[in-house]
PDB file of C-alpha atoms in Angstrom:
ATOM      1  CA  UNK A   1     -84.834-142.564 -15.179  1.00  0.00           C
ATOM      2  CA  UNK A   2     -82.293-139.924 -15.401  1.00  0.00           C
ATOM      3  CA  UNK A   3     -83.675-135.854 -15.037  1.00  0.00           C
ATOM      4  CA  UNK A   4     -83.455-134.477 -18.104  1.00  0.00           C
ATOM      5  CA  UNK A   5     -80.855-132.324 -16.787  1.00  0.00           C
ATOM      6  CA  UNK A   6     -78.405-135.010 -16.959  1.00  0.00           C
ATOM      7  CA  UNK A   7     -75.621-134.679 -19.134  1.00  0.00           C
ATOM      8  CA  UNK A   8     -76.436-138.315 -20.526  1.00  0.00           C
ATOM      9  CA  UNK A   9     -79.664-136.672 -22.397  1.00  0.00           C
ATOM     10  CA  UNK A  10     -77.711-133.647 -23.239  1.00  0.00           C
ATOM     11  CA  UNK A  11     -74.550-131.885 -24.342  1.00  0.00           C
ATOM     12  CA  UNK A  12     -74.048-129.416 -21.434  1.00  0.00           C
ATOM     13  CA  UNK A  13     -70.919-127.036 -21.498  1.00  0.00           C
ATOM     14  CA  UNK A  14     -67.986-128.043 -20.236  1.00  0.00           C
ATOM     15  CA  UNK A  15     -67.915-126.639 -16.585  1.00  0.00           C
ATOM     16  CA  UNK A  16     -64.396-124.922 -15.079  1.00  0.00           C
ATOM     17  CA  UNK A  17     -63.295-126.215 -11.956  1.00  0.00           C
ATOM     18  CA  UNK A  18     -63.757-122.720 -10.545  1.00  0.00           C
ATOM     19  CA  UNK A  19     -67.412-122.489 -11.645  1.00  0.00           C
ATOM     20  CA  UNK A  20     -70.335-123.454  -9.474  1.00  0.00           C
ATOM     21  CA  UNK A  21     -72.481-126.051 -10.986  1.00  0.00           C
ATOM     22  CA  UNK A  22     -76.092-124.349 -10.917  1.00  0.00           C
ATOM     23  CA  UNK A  23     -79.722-124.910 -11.267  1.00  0.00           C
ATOM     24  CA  UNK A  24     -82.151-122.450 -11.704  1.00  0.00           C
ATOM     25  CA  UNK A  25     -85.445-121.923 -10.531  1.00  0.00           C
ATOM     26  CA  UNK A  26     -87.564-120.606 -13.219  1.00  0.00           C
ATOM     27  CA  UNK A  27     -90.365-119.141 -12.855  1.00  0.00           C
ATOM     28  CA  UNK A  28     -90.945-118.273 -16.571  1.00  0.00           C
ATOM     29  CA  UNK A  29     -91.331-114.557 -15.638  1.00  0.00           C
ATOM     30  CA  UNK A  30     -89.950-111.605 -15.942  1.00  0.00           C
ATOM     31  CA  UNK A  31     -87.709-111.585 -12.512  1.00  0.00           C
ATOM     32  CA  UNK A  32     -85.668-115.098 -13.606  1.00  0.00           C
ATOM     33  CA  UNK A  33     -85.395-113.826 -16.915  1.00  0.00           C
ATOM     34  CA  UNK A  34     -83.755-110.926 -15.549  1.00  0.00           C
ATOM     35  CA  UNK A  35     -81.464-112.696 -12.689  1.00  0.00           C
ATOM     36  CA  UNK A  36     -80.561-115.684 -15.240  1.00  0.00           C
ATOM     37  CA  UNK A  37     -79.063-112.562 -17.548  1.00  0.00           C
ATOM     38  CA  UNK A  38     -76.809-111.571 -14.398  1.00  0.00           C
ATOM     39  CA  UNK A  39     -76.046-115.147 -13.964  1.00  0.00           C
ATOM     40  CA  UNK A  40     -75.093-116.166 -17.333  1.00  0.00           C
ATOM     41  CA  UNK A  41     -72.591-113.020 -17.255  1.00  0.00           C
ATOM     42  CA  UNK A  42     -71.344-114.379 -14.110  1.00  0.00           C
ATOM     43  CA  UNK A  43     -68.108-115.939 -14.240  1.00  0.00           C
ATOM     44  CA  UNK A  44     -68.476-117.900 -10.833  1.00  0.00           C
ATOM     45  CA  UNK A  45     -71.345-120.183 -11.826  1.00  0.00           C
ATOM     46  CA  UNK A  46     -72.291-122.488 -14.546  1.00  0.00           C
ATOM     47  CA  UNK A  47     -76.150-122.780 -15.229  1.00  0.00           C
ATOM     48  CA  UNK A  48     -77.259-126.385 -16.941  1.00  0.00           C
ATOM     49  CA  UNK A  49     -80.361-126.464 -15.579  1.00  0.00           C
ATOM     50  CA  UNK A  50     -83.494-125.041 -15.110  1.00  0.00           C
ATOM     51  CA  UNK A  51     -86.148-125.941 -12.773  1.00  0.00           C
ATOM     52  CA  UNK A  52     -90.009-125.150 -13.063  1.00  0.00           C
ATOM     53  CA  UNK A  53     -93.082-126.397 -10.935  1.00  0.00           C
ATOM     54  CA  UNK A  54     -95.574-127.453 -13.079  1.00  0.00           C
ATOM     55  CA  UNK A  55     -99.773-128.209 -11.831  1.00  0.00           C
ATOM     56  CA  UNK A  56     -99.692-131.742 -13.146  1.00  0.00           C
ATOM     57  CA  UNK A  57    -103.904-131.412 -12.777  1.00  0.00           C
ATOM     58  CA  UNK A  58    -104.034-129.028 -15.220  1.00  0.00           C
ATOM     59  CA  UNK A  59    -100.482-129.060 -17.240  1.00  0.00           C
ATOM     60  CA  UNK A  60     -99.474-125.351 -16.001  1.00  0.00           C
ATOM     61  CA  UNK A  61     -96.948-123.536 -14.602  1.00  0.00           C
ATOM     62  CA  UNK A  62     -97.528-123.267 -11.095  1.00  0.00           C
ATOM     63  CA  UNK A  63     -99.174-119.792 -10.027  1.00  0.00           C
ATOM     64  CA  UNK A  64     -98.277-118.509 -13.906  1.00  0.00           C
ATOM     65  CA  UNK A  65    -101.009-120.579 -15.188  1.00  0.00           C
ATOM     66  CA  UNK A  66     -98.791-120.465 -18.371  1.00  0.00           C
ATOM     67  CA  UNK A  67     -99.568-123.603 -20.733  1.00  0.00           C
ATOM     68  CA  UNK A  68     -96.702-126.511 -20.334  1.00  0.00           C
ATOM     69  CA  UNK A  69     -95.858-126.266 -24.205  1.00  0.00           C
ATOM     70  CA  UNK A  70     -95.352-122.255 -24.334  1.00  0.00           C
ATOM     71  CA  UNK A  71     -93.130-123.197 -21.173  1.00  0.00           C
ATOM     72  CA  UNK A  72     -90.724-125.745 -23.779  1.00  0.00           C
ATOM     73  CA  UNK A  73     -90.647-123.671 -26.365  1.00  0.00           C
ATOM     74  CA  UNK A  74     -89.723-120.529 -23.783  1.00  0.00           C
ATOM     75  CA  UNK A  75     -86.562-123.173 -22.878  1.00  0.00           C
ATOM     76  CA  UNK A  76     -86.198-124.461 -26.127  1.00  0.00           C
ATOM     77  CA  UNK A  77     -85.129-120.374 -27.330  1.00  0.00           C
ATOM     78  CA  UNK A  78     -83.192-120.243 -23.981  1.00  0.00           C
ATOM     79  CA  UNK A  79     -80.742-123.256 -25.312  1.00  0.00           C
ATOM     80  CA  UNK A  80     -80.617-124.645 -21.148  1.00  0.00           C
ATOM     81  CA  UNK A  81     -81.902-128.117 -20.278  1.00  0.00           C
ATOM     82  CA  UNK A  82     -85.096-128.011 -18.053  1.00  0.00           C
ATOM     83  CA  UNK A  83     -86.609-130.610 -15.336  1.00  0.00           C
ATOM     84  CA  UNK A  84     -89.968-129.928 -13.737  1.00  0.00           C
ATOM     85  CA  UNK A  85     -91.539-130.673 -10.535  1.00  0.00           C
ATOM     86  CA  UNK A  86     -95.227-132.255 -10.882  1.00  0.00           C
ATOM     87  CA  UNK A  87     -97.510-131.084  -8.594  1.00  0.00           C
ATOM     88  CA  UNK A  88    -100.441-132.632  -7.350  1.00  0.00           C
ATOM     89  CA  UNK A  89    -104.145-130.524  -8.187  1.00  0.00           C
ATOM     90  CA  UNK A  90    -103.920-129.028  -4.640  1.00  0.00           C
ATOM     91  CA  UNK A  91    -100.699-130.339  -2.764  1.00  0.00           C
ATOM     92  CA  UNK A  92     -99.989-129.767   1.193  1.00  0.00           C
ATOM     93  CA  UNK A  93     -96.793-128.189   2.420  1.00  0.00           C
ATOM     94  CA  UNK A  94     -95.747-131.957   3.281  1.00  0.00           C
ATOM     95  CA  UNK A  95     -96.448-133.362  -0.599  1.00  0.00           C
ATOM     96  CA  UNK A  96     -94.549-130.177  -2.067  1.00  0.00           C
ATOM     97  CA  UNK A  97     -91.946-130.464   0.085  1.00  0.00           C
ATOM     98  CA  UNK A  98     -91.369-134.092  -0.286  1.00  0.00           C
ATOM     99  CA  UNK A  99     -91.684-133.781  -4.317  1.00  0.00           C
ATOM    100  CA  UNK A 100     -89.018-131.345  -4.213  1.00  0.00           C
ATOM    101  CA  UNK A 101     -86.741-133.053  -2.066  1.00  0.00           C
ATOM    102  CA  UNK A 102     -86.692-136.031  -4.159  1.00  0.00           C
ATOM    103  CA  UNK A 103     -85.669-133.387  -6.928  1.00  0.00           C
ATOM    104  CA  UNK A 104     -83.061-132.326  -4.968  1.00  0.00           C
ATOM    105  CA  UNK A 105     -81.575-135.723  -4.231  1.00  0.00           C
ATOM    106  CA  UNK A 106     -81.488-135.930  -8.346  1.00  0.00           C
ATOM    107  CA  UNK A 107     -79.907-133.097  -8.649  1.00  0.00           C
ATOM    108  CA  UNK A 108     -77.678-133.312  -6.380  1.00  0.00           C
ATOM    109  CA  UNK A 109     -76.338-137.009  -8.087  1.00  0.00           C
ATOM    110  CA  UNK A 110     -75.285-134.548 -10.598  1.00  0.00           C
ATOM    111  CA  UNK A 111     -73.337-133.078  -8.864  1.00  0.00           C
ATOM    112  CA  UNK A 112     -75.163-129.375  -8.931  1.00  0.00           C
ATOM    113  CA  UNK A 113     -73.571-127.301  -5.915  1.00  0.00           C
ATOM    114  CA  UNK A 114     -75.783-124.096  -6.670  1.00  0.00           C
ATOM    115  CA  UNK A 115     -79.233-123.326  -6.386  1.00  0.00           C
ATOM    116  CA  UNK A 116     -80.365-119.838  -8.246  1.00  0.00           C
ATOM    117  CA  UNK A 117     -83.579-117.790  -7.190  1.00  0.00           C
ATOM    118  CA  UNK A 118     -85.283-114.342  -8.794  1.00  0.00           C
ATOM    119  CA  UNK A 119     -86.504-113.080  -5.482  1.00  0.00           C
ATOM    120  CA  UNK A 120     -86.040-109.383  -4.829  1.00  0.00           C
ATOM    121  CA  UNK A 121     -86.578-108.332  -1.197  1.00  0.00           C
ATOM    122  CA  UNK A 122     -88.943-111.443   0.583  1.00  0.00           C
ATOM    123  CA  UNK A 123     -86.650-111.573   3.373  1.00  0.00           C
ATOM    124  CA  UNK A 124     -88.831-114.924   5.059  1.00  0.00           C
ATOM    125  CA  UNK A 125     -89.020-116.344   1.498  1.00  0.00           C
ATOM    126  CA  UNK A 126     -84.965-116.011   0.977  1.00  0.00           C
ATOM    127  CA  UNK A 127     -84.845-117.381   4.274  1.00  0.00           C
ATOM    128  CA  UNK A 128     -87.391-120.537   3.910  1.00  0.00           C
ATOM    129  CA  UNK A 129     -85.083-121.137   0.700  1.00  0.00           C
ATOM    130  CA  UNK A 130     -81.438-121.078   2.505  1.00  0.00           C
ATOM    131  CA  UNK A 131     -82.925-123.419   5.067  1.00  0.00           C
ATOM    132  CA  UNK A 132     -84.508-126.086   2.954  1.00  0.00           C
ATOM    133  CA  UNK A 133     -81.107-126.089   1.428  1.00  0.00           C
ATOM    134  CA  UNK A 134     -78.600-126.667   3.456  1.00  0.00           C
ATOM    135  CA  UNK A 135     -79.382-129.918   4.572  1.00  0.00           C
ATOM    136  CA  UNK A 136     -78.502-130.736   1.000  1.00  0.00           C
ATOM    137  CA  UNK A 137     -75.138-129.203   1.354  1.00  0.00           C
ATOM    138  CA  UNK A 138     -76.472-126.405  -1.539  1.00  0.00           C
ATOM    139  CA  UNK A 139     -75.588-122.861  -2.042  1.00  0.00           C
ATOM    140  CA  UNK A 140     -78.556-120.502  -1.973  1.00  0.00           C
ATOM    141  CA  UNK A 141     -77.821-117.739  -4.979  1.00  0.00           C
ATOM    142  CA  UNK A 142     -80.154-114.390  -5.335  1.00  0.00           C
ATOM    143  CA  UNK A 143     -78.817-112.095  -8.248  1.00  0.00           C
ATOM    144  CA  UNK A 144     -81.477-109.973  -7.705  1.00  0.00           C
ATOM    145  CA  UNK A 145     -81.471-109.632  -4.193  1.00  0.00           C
ATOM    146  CA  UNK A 146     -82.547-106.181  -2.310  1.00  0.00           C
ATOM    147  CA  UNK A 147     -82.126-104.433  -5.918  1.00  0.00           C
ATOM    148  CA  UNK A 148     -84.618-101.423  -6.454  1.00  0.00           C
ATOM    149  CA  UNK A 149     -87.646-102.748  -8.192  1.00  0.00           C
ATOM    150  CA  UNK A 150     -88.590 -99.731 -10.249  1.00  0.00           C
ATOM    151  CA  UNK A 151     -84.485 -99.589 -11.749  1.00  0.00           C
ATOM    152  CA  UNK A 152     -84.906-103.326 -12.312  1.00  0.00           C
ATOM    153  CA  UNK A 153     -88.002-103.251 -14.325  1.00  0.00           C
ATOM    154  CA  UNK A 154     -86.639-100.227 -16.260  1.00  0.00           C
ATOM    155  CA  UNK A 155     -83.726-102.069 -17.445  1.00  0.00           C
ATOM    156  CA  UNK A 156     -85.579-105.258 -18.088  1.00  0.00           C
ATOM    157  CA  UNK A 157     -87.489-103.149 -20.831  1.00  0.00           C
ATOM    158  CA  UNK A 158     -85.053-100.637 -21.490  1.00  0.00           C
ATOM    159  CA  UNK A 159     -82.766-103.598 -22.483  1.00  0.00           C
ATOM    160  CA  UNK A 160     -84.872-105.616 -25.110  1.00  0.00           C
ATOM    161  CA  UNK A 161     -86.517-107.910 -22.750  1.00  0.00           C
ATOM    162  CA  UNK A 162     -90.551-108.914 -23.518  1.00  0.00           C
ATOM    163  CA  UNK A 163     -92.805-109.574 -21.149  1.00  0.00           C
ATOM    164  CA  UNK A 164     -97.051-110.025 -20.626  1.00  0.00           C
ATOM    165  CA  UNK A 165     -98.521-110.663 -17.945  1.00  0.00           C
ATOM    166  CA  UNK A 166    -100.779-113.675 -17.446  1.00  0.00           C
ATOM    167  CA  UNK A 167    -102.340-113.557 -13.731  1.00  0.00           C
ATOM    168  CA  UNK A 168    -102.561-110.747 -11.588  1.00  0.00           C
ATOM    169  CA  UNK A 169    -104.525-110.361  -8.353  1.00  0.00           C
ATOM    170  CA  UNK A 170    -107.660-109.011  -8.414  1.00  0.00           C
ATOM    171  CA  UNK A 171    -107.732-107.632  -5.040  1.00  0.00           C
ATOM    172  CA  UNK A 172    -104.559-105.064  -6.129  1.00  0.00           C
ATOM    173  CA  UNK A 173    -105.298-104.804  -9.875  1.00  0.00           C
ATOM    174  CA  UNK A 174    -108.596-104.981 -12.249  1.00  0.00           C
ATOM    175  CA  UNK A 175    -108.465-106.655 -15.196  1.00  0.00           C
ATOM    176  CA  UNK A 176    -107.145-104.099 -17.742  1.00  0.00           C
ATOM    177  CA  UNK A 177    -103.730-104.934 -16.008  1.00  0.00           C
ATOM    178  CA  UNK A 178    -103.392-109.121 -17.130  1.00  0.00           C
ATOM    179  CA  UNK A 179    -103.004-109.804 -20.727  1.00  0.00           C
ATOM    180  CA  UNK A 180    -100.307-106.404 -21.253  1.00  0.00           C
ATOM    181  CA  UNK A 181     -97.076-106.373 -22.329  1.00  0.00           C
ATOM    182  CA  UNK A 182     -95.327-104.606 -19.818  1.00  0.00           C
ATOM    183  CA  UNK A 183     -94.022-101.234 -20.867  1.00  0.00           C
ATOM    184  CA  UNK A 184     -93.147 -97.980 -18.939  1.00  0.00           C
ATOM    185  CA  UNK A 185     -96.777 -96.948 -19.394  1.00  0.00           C
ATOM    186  CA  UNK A 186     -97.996-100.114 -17.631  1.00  0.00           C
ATOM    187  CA  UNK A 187     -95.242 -98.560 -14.526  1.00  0.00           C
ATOM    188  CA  UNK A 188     -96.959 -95.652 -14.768  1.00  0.00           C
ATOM    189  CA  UNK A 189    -100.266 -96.912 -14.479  1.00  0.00           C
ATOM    190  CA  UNK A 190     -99.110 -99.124 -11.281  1.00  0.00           C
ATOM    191  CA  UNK A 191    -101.036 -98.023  -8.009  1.00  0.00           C
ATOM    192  CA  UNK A 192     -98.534 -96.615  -5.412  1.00  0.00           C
ATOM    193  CA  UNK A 193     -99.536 -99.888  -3.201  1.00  0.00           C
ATOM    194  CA  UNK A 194     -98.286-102.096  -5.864  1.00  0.00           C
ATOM    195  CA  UNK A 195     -94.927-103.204  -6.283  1.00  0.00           C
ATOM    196  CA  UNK A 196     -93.514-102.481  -9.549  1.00  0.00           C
ATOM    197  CA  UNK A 197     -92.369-105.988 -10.023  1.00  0.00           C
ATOM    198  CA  UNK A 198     -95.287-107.826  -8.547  1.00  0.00           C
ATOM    199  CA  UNK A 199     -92.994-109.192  -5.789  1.00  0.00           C
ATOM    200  CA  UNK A 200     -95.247-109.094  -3.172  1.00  0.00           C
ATOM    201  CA  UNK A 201     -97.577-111.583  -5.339  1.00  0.00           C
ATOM    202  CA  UNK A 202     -99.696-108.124  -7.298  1.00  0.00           C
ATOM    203  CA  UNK A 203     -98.750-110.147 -11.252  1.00  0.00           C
ATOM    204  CA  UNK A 204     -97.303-112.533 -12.656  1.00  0.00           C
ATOM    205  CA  UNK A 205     -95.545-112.913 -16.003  1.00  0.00           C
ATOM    206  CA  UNK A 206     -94.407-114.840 -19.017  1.00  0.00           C
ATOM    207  CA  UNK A 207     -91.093-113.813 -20.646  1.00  0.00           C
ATOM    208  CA  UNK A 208     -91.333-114.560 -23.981  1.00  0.00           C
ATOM    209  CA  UNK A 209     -87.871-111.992 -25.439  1.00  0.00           C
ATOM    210  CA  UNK A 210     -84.839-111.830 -24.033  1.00  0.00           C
ATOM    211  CA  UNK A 211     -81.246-111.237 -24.548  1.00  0.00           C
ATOM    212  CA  UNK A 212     -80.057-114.494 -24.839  1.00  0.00           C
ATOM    213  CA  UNK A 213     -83.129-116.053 -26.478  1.00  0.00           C
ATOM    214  CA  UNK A 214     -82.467-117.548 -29.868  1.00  0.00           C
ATOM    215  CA  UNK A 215     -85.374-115.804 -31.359  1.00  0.00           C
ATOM    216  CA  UNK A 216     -88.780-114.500 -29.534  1.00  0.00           C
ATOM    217  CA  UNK A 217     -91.719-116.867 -28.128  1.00  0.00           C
ATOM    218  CA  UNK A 218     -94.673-117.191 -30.747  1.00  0.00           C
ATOM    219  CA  UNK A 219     -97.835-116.957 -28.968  1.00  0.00           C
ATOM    220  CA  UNK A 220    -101.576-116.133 -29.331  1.00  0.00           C
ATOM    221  CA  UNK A 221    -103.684-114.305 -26.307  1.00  0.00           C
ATOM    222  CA  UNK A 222    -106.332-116.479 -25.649  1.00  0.00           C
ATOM    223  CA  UNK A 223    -109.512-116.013 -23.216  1.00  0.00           C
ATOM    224  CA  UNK A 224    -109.151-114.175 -19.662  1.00  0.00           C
ATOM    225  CA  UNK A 225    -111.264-115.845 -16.785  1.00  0.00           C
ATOM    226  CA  UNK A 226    -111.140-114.779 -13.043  1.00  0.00           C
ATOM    227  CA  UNK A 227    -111.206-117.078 -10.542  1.00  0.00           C
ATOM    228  CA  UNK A 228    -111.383-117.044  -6.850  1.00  0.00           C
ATOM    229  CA  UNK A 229    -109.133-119.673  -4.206  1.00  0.00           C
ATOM    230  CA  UNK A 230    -110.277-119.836  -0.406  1.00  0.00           C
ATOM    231  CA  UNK A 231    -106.956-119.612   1.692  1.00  0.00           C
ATOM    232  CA  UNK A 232    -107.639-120.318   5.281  1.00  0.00           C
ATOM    233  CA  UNK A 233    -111.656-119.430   4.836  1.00  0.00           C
ATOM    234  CA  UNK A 234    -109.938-115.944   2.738  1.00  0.00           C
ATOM    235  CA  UNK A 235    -111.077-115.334  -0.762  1.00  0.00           C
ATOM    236  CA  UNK A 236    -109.044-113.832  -3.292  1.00  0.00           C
ATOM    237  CA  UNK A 237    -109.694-113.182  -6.660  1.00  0.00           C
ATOM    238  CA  UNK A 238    -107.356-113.542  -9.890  1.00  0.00           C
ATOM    239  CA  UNK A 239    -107.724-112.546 -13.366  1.00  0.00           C
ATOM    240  CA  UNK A 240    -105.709-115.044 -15.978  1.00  0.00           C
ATOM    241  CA  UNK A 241    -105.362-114.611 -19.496  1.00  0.00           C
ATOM    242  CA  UNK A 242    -104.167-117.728 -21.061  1.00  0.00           C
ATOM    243  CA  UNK A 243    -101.542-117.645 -23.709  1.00  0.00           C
ATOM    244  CA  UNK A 244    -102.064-120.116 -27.102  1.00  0.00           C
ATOM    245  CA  UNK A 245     -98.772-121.670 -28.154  1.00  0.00           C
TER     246      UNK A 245
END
């Protein structure tokens, strides 16, 4: 069965020789909304794809929590093909990276060069990424990379885009802090130990405006719940508002 990122299931732009064939990794947050905008203004790369673990267990984006179907119609106002990886309820390094190296491989058949990330300053994350890579002969890409935080997040709003947050962790934030659209009152209101875009794992978002959306993401807030997930005999807490398509 062909990814739905083939061009056989859709009608992709024609791609310049000089442009780099590229998928994306989306996370459905804030952070790829804002580094697909660079991209797509980029002259050097070509995105027809966009790429999106999914908990197969409970039909969610992975760590987002964000319902499959508010994930479609997010691509669906975005106008770029999507493929998912399905993850297992609780996978083990070895499943995930086997899953995604099959991915890869289909990926790769069509003859994608690029791979495109939102991180901002994980320097052992960027690095895990080149790595698993360039086996695959792929191009790591980071528009983001080592940009402030604080200037990026200002922009983001400052320039149109919407964004709520659906998980944050409880050890960093209380609950007044998931279920908000993100304005510069919710910076404000940041602790000085939290990163201003979550990178170090503080929130997580769901984009559901942007520039190059072909009209905003309908959505109702639903219930918030807090659960807790043992890592390594840890527990940490994190509150989740789910979003109604």
């Amino acid at each position: 069965m062909p990814s739905p990122c083939s061009a056989k299931h859709y009608k992709l732009k024609k791609v310049t020789e000089n442009k780099q064939k590229t998928y994306f990794n989306w996370s459905s947050g804030k952070d790829s909304a804002l580094a697909l905008h660079y991209l797509l203004q980029d002259k050097n790369y070509s995105v027809d794809c966009l790429l999106t673990s999914v908990n197969s267990h409970y039909d969610r984006v992975s760590m987002h929590g964000l319902r499959k179907e508010l994930l479609l119609k997010q691509v669906e106002a975005i106008g770029i093909p999507i493929t998912t990886i399905e993850l297992p309820l609780q996978p083990s390094n070895e499943d995930y990276e086997a899953i995604m190296r099959a991915k890869v491989d289909e990926l790769l058949e069509q003859n994608y060069t690029t791979a495109a990330f939102g991180d901002i300053f994980l320097e052992d994350l960027k690095v895990y990424r080149e790595k698993q890579l360039e086996p695959f002969g792929l191009k790591a890409v980071f528009p983001l990379w080592k940009k402030d935080t604080k200037q990026l997040l200002t922009e983001f709003i400052d320039s149109g885009f919407k964004t709520i947050t659906v998980c944050v962790n409880g050890t960093k934030l209380d609950k007044s802090f998931v279920g908000r659209v993100i304005d510069h009152d919710f910076i404000k209101e940041l602790p000085d130990d939290v990163d201003p875009c979550g990178e170090n794992g503080e929130f997580h978002t769901f984009c559901f405006d942007a520039s190059y959306f072909k009209k905003p993401v309908d959505f109702t807030i639903g219930e918030t719940i807090y659960r807790e997930y043992d890592n390594h005999g840890t527990k940490t807490g994190y509150w989740f508002c789910d979003l109604l398509p």
